[in-house]
Amino acid sequence: MVEIKTDTSLDAMRAAGRVVAQALNAVRDTAAVGVTLRTLDETARTVLREAGARSPFLGYRPDWAPVPFPAVICASVNDAIVHGVPDGYRLCDGDLVSIDCGAALDGWVGDSAISFTVGRPRPEDTRLVDTAYEALDAGIAAAVVGNRVGDIAHAIGRVCRAAGYGILAGFGGHGVGRTMHEDPAVPNEGRPGRGMRLRHGMVLAIEPMLIGGGGDAYRTSGDGWTLRTTDGSRAAHAEHTVAITDAGPRILTAL
Ligand code: MG
Ligand code: MG
């Protein structure tokens, strides 16, 4: 079932989303060659704590996960696509990093992800990251009243495929509200004009996950969480929590 939020609830979700944006901003500022992923997680924890927010990631355990997620961010480096577990890995020159973060404030959740390079970027990584944001922007632009979920999916998929990239199979965006994952599912590829019609008050996490090598397949790492490309190519992920409103898409996880 899809919950339609009141305008008051959307404002409360905006407050939660702003905390996520602040955490991601702090992580991006902290990330540098030699910094560990665990330090990035601690940076996000501090922002959440100071804002009085709870992490919907910490302790999260979907039925496919062998252990509860142990951190407040996912940190996915290079061939890791999503769900990377922050550990003692030290960032290297030229790494491509994706950080996913959530926050729950006053009972409402925000969910957002950024990708960036550390040190001197490879040109192909810059193109991959730029395309992830371009796909996100296209998805957000399609998130308007009267459109359907398939219009968002189609907009995202078209950008990714036109650039020659793969799209992580079986994962995509989702409704967001009092919990992190709600209906409807928002795939990263699809047919326009299909699926649920978008209404004022719906809130969706839109999140393209691109694979540089062009294939859609993944493998799960030994930690049971991290999804990696099968060909060793790099991946990028960008996400915003977006409210559908009569005035157009409202990005709740912007700074
Ligand atoms: Mg996320
Ligand atoms: Mg999400």
mmCIF file of C-alpha atoms and ligand atoms in Angstrom:
data_model
loop_
_atom_site.group_PDB
_atom_site.id
_atom_site.type_symbol
_atom_site.label_atom_id
_atom_site.label_comp_id
_atom_site.label_asym_id
_atom_site.label_seq_id
_atom_site.Cartn_x
_atom_site.Cartn_y
_atom_site.Cartn_z
ATOM 1 C CA MET A 1 0.000 0.000 0.000
ATOM 2 C CA VAL A 2 1.222 3.490 -0.807
ATOM 3 C CA GLU A 3 0.903 6.083 1.916
ATOM 4 C CA ILE A 4 -0.012 9.584 0.790
ATOM 5 C CA LYS A 5 1.645 12.144 3.058
ATOM 6 C CA THR A 6 0.065 15.368 4.248
ATOM 7 C CA ASP A 7 1.890 18.620 3.570
ATOM 8 C CA THR A 8 2.810 18.760 7.266
ATOM 9 C CA SER A 9 4.333 15.299 6.975
ATOM 10 C CA LEU A 10 6.275 16.353 3.883
ATOM 11 C CA ASP A 11 7.780 19.217 5.881
ATOM 12 C CA ALA A 12 8.758 16.757 8.615
ATOM 13 C CA MET A 13 10.320 14.477 5.990
ATOM 14 C CA ARG A 14 12.221 17.462 4.648
ATOM 15 C CA ALA A 15 13.761 17.920 8.095
ATOM 16 C CA ALA A 16 14.863 14.273 8.129
ATOM 17 C CA GLY A 17 16.166 14.610 4.582
ATOM 18 C CA ARG A 18 18.217 17.644 5.474
ATOM 19 C CA VAL A 19 20.023 15.645 8.158
ATOM 20 C CA VAL A 20 20.917 13.022 5.536
ATOM 21 C CA ALA A 21 22.226 15.755 3.240
ATOM 22 C CA GLN A 22 24.339 17.194 6.044
ATOM 23 C CA ALA A 23 25.753 13.757 6.878
ATOM 24 C CA LEU A 24 26.632 13.059 3.229
ATOM 25 C CA ASN A 25 28.177 16.510 2.899
ATOM 26 C CA ALA A 26 30.339 15.889 5.949
ATOM 27 C CA VAL A 27 31.391 12.495 4.614
ATOM 28 C CA ARG A 28 32.357 14.003 1.269
ATOM 29 C CA ASP A 29 34.391 16.695 3.021
ATOM 30 C CA THR A 30 36.164 14.078 5.139
ATOM 31 C CA ALA A 31 36.919 11.629 2.337
ATOM 32 C CA ALA A 32 40.521 11.854 1.149
ATOM 33 C CA VAL A 33 43.414 9.579 0.295
ATOM 34 C CA GLY A 34 44.362 7.614 3.416
ATOM 35 C CA VAL A 35 41.061 8.092 5.259
ATOM 36 C CA THR A 36 39.318 4.861 6.284
ATOM 37 C CA LEU A 37 35.729 3.963 5.495
ATOM 38 C CA ARG A 38 35.180 3.518 9.228
ATOM 39 C CA THR A 39 36.133 7.165 9.734
ATOM 40 C CA LEU A 40 33.530 8.157 7.142
ATOM 41 C CA ASP A 41 30.932 6.151 9.066
ATOM 42 C CA GLU A 42 31.940 7.872 12.313
ATOM 43 C CA THR A 43 31.595 11.241 10.576
ATOM 44 C CA ALA A 44 28.017 10.432 9.566
ATOM 45 C CA ARG A 45 27.222 9.054 13.027
ATOM 46 C CA THR A 46 28.280 12.354 14.577
ATOM 47 C CA VAL A 47 26.007 14.373 12.281
ATOM 48 C CA LEU A 48 23.033 12.098 12.993
ATOM 49 C CA ARG A 49 23.659 12.145 16.725
ATOM 50 C CA GLU A 50 23.986 15.938 16.891
ATOM 51 C CA ALA A 51 20.734 16.294 14.931
ATOM 52 C CA GLY A 52 18.934 13.914 17.269
ATOM 53 C CA ALA A 53 18.315 11.484 14.400
ATOM 54 C CA ARG A 54 18.353 7.703 14.398
ATOM 55 C CA SER A 55 19.938 5.581 11.658
ATOM 56 C CA PRO A 56 17.550 3.338 9.737
ATOM 57 C CA PHE A 57 20.632 1.513 8.343
ATOM 58 C CA LEU A 58 22.194 0.482 11.661
ATOM 59 C CA GLY A 59 20.903 -2.952 12.608
ATOM 60 C CA TYR A 60 18.826 -3.243 9.429
ATOM 61 C CA ARG A 61 18.405 -6.862 8.445
ATOM 62 C CA PRO A 62 16.373 -7.798 5.371
ATOM 63 C CA ASP A 63 15.646 -11.504 4.982
ATOM 64 C CA TRP A 64 18.576 -12.033 2.588
ATOM 65 C CA ALA A 65 21.182 -10.539 4.932
ATOM 66 C CA PRO A 66 23.259 -12.894 7.084
ATOM 67 C CA VAL A 67 23.927 -10.250 9.752
ATOM 68 C CA PRO A 68 22.361 -6.905 10.702
ATOM 69 C CA PHE A 69 23.975 -3.953 8.911
ATOM 70 C CA PRO A 70 26.667 -2.637 11.290
ATOM 71 C CA ALA A 71 26.941 1.015 10.205
ATOM 72 C CA VAL A 72 24.983 4.205 9.432
ATOM 73 C CA ILE A 73 26.359 4.510 5.885
ATOM 74 C CA CYS A 74 26.977 2.094 3.059
ATOM 75 C CA ALA A 75 30.434 2.775 1.604
ATOM 76 C CA SER A 76 30.927 1.116 -1.786
ATOM 77 C CA VAL A 77 34.350 1.589 -3.396
ATOM 78 C CA ASN A 78 35.260 0.934 -7.041
ATOM 79 C CA ASP A 79 33.748 -2.425 -8.100
ATOM 80 C CA ALA A 80 31.395 -2.366 -5.105
ATOM 81 C CA ILE A 81 28.027 -1.200 -6.420
ATOM 82 C CA VAL A 82 25.927 -0.753 -3.259
ATOM 83 C CA HIS A 83 25.633 -1.972 0.362
ATOM 84 C CA GLY A 84 29.373 -1.783 1.074
ATOM 85 C CA VAL A 85 30.175 -2.229 4.774
ATOM 86 C CA PRO A 86 32.483 0.513 6.114
ATOM 87 C CA ASP A 87 35.676 -1.082 7.411
ATOM 88 C CA GLY A 88 39.347 -0.243 7.887
ATOM 89 C CA TYR A 89 39.984 0.165 4.150
ATOM 90 C CA ARG A 90 42.000 3.344 3.460
ATOM 91 C CA LEU A 91 40.921 5.339 0.433
ATOM 92 C CA CYS A 92 43.459 5.379 -2.411
ATOM 93 C CA ASP A 93 44.214 7.951 -5.080
ATOM 94 C CA GLY A 94 41.627 7.600 -7.840
ATOM 95 C CA ASP A 95 39.078 5.559 -5.886
ATOM 96 C CA LEU A 96 35.427 5.896 -6.881
ATOM 97 C CA VAL A 97 33.305 6.017 -3.730
ATOM 98 C CA SER A 98 29.545 5.706 -3.316
ATOM 99 C CA ILE A 99 28.041 6.616 0.052
ATOM 100 C CA ASP A 100 24.430 5.824 0.937
ATOM 101 C CA CYS A 101 22.958 7.255 4.124
ATOM 102 C CA GLY A 102 19.618 7.402 5.871
ATOM 103 C CA ALA A 103 18.254 9.260 8.861
ATOM 104 C CA ALA A 104 15.061 8.974 10.867
ATOM 105 C CA LEU A 105 13.905 12.141 12.600
ATOM 106 C CA ASP A 106 10.610 12.491 14.486
ATOM 107 C CA GLY A 107 9.540 9.193 12.962
ATOM 108 C CA TRP A 108 10.198 10.111 9.329
ATOM 109 C CA VAL A 109 12.969 8.724 7.126
ATOM 110 C CA GLY A 110 15.234 10.300 4.510
ATOM 111 C CA ASP A 111 17.420 8.229 2.160
ATOM 112 C CA SER A 112 20.096 9.554 -0.190
ATOM 113 C CA ALA A 113 23.335 8.529 -1.866
ATOM 114 C CA ILE A 114 26.270 10.285 -3.505
ATOM 115 C CA SER A 115 29.195 9.130 -5.640
ATOM 116 C CA PHE A 116 32.526 10.893 -6.033
ATOM 117 C CA THR A 117 36.177 10.264 -6.726
ATOM 118 C CA VAL A 118 39.091 10.710 -4.352
ATOM 119 C CA GLY A 119 42.380 12.233 -5.468
ATOM 120 C CA ARG A 120 43.060 12.253 -9.201
ATOM 121 C CA PRO A 121 40.014 10.777 -10.967
ATOM 122 C CA ARG A 122 40.121 8.473 -13.952
ATOM 123 C CA PRO A 123 38.263 10.175 -16.819
ATOM 124 C CA GLU A 124 36.035 7.126 -17.255
ATOM 125 C CA ASP A 125 35.008 7.339 -13.593
ATOM 126 C CA THR A 126 34.111 11.003 -13.926
ATOM 127 C CA ARG A 127 31.885 10.128 -16.867
ATOM 128 C CA LEU A 128 30.263 7.277 -14.934
ATOM 129 C CA VAL A 129 29.545 9.478 -11.900
ATOM 130 C CA ASP A 130 28.245 12.318 -14.069
ATOM 131 C CA THR A 131 25.921 9.892 -15.837
ATOM 132 C CA ALA A 132 24.586 8.577 -12.512
ATOM 133 C CA TYR A 133 23.581 12.124 -11.545
ATOM 134 C CA GLU A 134 22.194 12.765 -15.012
ATOM 135 C CA ALA A 135 20.046 9.618 -14.660
ATOM 136 C CA LEU A 136 18.925 10.741 -11.193
ATOM 137 C CA ASP A 137 17.984 14.167 -12.548
ATOM 138 C CA ALA A 138 16.038 12.559 -15.392
ATOM 139 C CA GLY A 139 14.178 10.350 -12.937
ATOM 140 C CA ILE A 140 13.349 13.314 -10.704
ATOM 141 C CA ALA A 141 12.143 15.342 -13.694
ATOM 142 C CA ALA A 142 9.688 12.538 -14.481
ATOM 143 C CA ALA A 143 8.418 12.432 -10.886
ATOM 144 C CA VAL A 144 5.425 14.666 -11.534
ATOM 145 C CA VAL A 145 1.731 14.360 -10.749
ATOM 146 C CA GLY A 146 -0.081 12.424 -13.470
ATOM 147 C CA ASN A 147 2.973 10.506 -14.623
ATOM 148 C CA ARG A 148 3.429 6.855 -13.695
ATOM 149 C CA VAL A 149 6.207 4.988 -11.932
ATOM 150 C CA GLY A 150 7.197 3.547 -15.315
ATOM 151 C CA ASP A 151 7.909 7.055 -16.589
ATOM 152 C CA ILE A 152 10.523 7.517 -13.870
ATOM 153 C CA ALA A 153 12.010 4.091 -14.588
ATOM 154 C CA HIS A 154 12.107 4.765 -18.298
ATOM 155 C CA ALA A 155 13.776 8.156 -17.849
ATOM 156 C CA ILE A 156 16.514 6.669 -15.664
ATOM 157 C CA GLY A 157 17.099 3.638 -17.855
ATOM 158 C CA ARG A 158 17.331 5.640 -21.049
ATOM 159 C CA VAL A 159 20.158 7.809 -19.717
ATOM 160 C CA CYS A 160 22.107 4.801 -18.418
ATOM 161 C CA ARG A 161 21.740 2.710 -21.569
ATOM 162 C CA ALA A 162 22.470 5.611 -23.917
ATOM 163 C CA ALA A 163 25.820 6.029 -22.141
ATOM 164 C CA GLY A 164 26.538 2.307 -22.514
ATOM 165 C CA TYR A 165 26.279 1.409 -18.835
ATOM 166 C CA GLY A 166 24.712 -1.533 -17.084
ATOM 167 C CA ILE A 167 21.926 -1.194 -14.524
ATOM 168 C CA LEU A 168 22.182 -3.254 -11.334
ATOM 169 C CA ALA A 169 19.652 -6.063 -11.762
ATOM 170 C CA GLY A 170 16.948 -6.561 -9.170
ATOM 171 C CA PHE A 171 17.511 -3.383 -7.161
ATOM 172 C CA GLY A 172 16.031 0.085 -7.472
ATOM 173 C CA GLY A 173 14.170 2.869 -5.762
ATOM 174 C CA HIS A 174 11.222 2.638 -3.408
ATOM 175 C CA GLY A 175 8.626 4.522 -1.459
ATOM 176 C CA VAL A 176 9.863 6.192 1.740
ATOM 177 C CA GLY A 177 7.960 7.323 4.821
ATOM 178 C CA ARG A 178 7.969 6.170 8.399
ATOM 179 C CA THR A 179 10.101 3.263 7.255
ATOM 180 C CA MET A 180 12.949 3.193 4.753
ATOM 181 C CA HIS A 181 11.424 0.820 2.228
ATOM 182 C CA GLU A 182 7.766 1.209 1.314
ATOM 183 C CA ASP A 183 5.654 0.676 -1.772
ATOM 184 C CA PRO A 184 5.907 1.257 -4.633
ATOM 185 C CA ALA A 185 9.093 -0.206 -6.089
ATOM 186 C CA VAL A 186 10.739 2.252 -8.498
ATOM 187 C CA PRO A 187 12.830 0.256 -10.989
ATOM 188 C CA ASN A 188 15.768 1.819 -12.801
ATOM 189 C CA GLU A 189 14.472 0.725 -16.177
ATOM 190 C CA GLY A 190 10.977 0.306 -17.495
ATOM 191 C CA ARG A 191 8.241 1.166 -19.924
ATOM 192 C CA PRO A 192 6.715 4.638 -19.955
ATOM 193 C CA GLY A 193 3.040 4.951 -19.116
ATOM 194 C CA ARG A 194 3.066 1.808 -16.955
ATOM 195 C CA GLY A 195 2.718 1.275 -13.245
ATOM 196 C CA MET A 196 1.191 3.312 -10.455
ATOM 197 C CA ARG A 197 0.031 6.829 -11.181
ATOM 198 C CA LEU A 198 1.919 9.521 -9.241
ATOM 199 C CA ARG A 199 -0.099 11.685 -6.840
ATOM 200 C CA HIS A 200 0.592 14.705 -4.657
ATOM 201 C CA GLY A 201 1.949 13.458 -1.343
ATOM 202 C CA MET A 202 3.760 10.355 -2.585
ATOM 203 C CA VAL A 203 7.419 10.162 -1.554
ATOM 204 C CA LEU A 204 9.899 8.091 -3.524
ATOM 205 C CA ALA A 205 13.584 7.287 -3.229
ATOM 206 C CA ILE A 206 14.931 7.487 -6.768
ATOM 207 C CA GLU A 207 18.305 5.797 -7.091
ATOM 208 C CA PRO A 208 20.071 4.774 -10.292
ATOM 209 C CA MET A 209 22.846 2.187 -9.778
ATOM 210 C CA LEU A 210 25.155 2.106 -12.787
ATOM 211 C CA ILE A 211 27.723 -0.505 -13.777
ATOM 212 C CA GLY A 212 30.597 0.811 -15.861
ATOM 213 C CA GLY A 213 31.245 -2.431 -17.710
ATOM 214 C CA GLY A 214 27.809 -2.412 -19.330
ATOM 215 C CA GLY A 215 26.426 -5.632 -17.833
ATOM 216 C CA ASP A 216 23.692 -5.793 -15.182
ATOM 217 C CA ALA A 217 24.995 -8.742 -13.143
ATOM 218 C CA TYR A 218 26.415 -8.620 -9.647
ATOM 219 C CA ARG A 219 27.934 -10.933 -7.097
ATOM 220 C CA THR A 220 27.536 -10.772 -3.339
ATOM 221 C CA SER A 221 30.776 -10.477 -1.358
ATOM 222 C CA GLY A 222 31.735 -12.787 1.478
ATOM 223 C CA ASP A 223 30.413 -10.276 4.024
ATOM 224 C CA GLY A 224 26.915 -11.066 2.751
ATOM 225 C CA TRP A 225 26.159 -7.394 2.094
ATOM 226 C CA THR A 226 28.429 -5.797 -0.486
ATOM 227 C CA LEU A 227 27.246 -6.189 -4.078
ATOM 228 C CA ARG A 228 30.106 -6.120 -6.588
ATOM 229 C CA THR A 229 30.332 -6.083 -10.352
ATOM 230 C CA THR A 230 31.127 -9.462 -11.880
ATOM 231 C CA ASP A 231 33.588 -8.016 -14.401
ATOM 232 C CA GLY A 232 35.588 -5.873 -11.983
ATOM 233 C CA SER A 233 34.335 -2.677 -13.589
ATOM 234 C CA ARG A 234 33.458 0.286 -11.404
ATOM 235 C CA ALA A 235 29.977 1.368 -10.360
ATOM 236 C CA ALA A 236 28.200 4.544 -9.302
ATOM 237 C CA HIS A 237 25.053 5.242 -7.265
ATOM 238 C CA ALA A 238 23.107 8.460 -6.787
ATOM 239 C CA GLU A 239 19.900 8.855 -4.788
ATOM 240 C CA HIS A 240 17.448 11.436 -3.520
ATOM 241 C CA THR A 241 14.237 11.156 -1.565
ATOM 242 C CA VAL A 242 11.700 13.084 -3.638
ATOM 243 C CA ALA A 243 8.148 14.186 -2.849
ATOM 244 C CA ILE A 244 5.607 14.284 -5.675
ATOM 245 C CA THR A 245 3.752 17.572 -5.327
ATOM 246 C CA ASP A 246 1.334 19.680 -7.339
ATOM 247 C CA ALA A 247 4.145 22.244 -7.543
ATOM 248 C CA GLY A 248 6.542 19.657 -9.037
ATOM 249 C CA PRO A 249 9.140 17.303 -7.572
ATOM 250 C CA ARG A 250 10.424 18.413 -4.172
ATOM 251 C CA ILE A 251 13.865 17.023 -3.314
ATOM 252 C CA LEU A 252 13.722 16.281 0.413
ATOM 253 C CA THR A 253 17.379 15.251 0.752
ATOM 254 C CA ALA A 254 18.965 18.374 -0.733
ATOM 255 C CA LEU A 255 21.139 20.428 1.602
HETATM 256 MG MG MG B 1 19.826 4.781 0.070
HETATM 257 MG MG MG B 2 17.048 3.836 -1.112
#
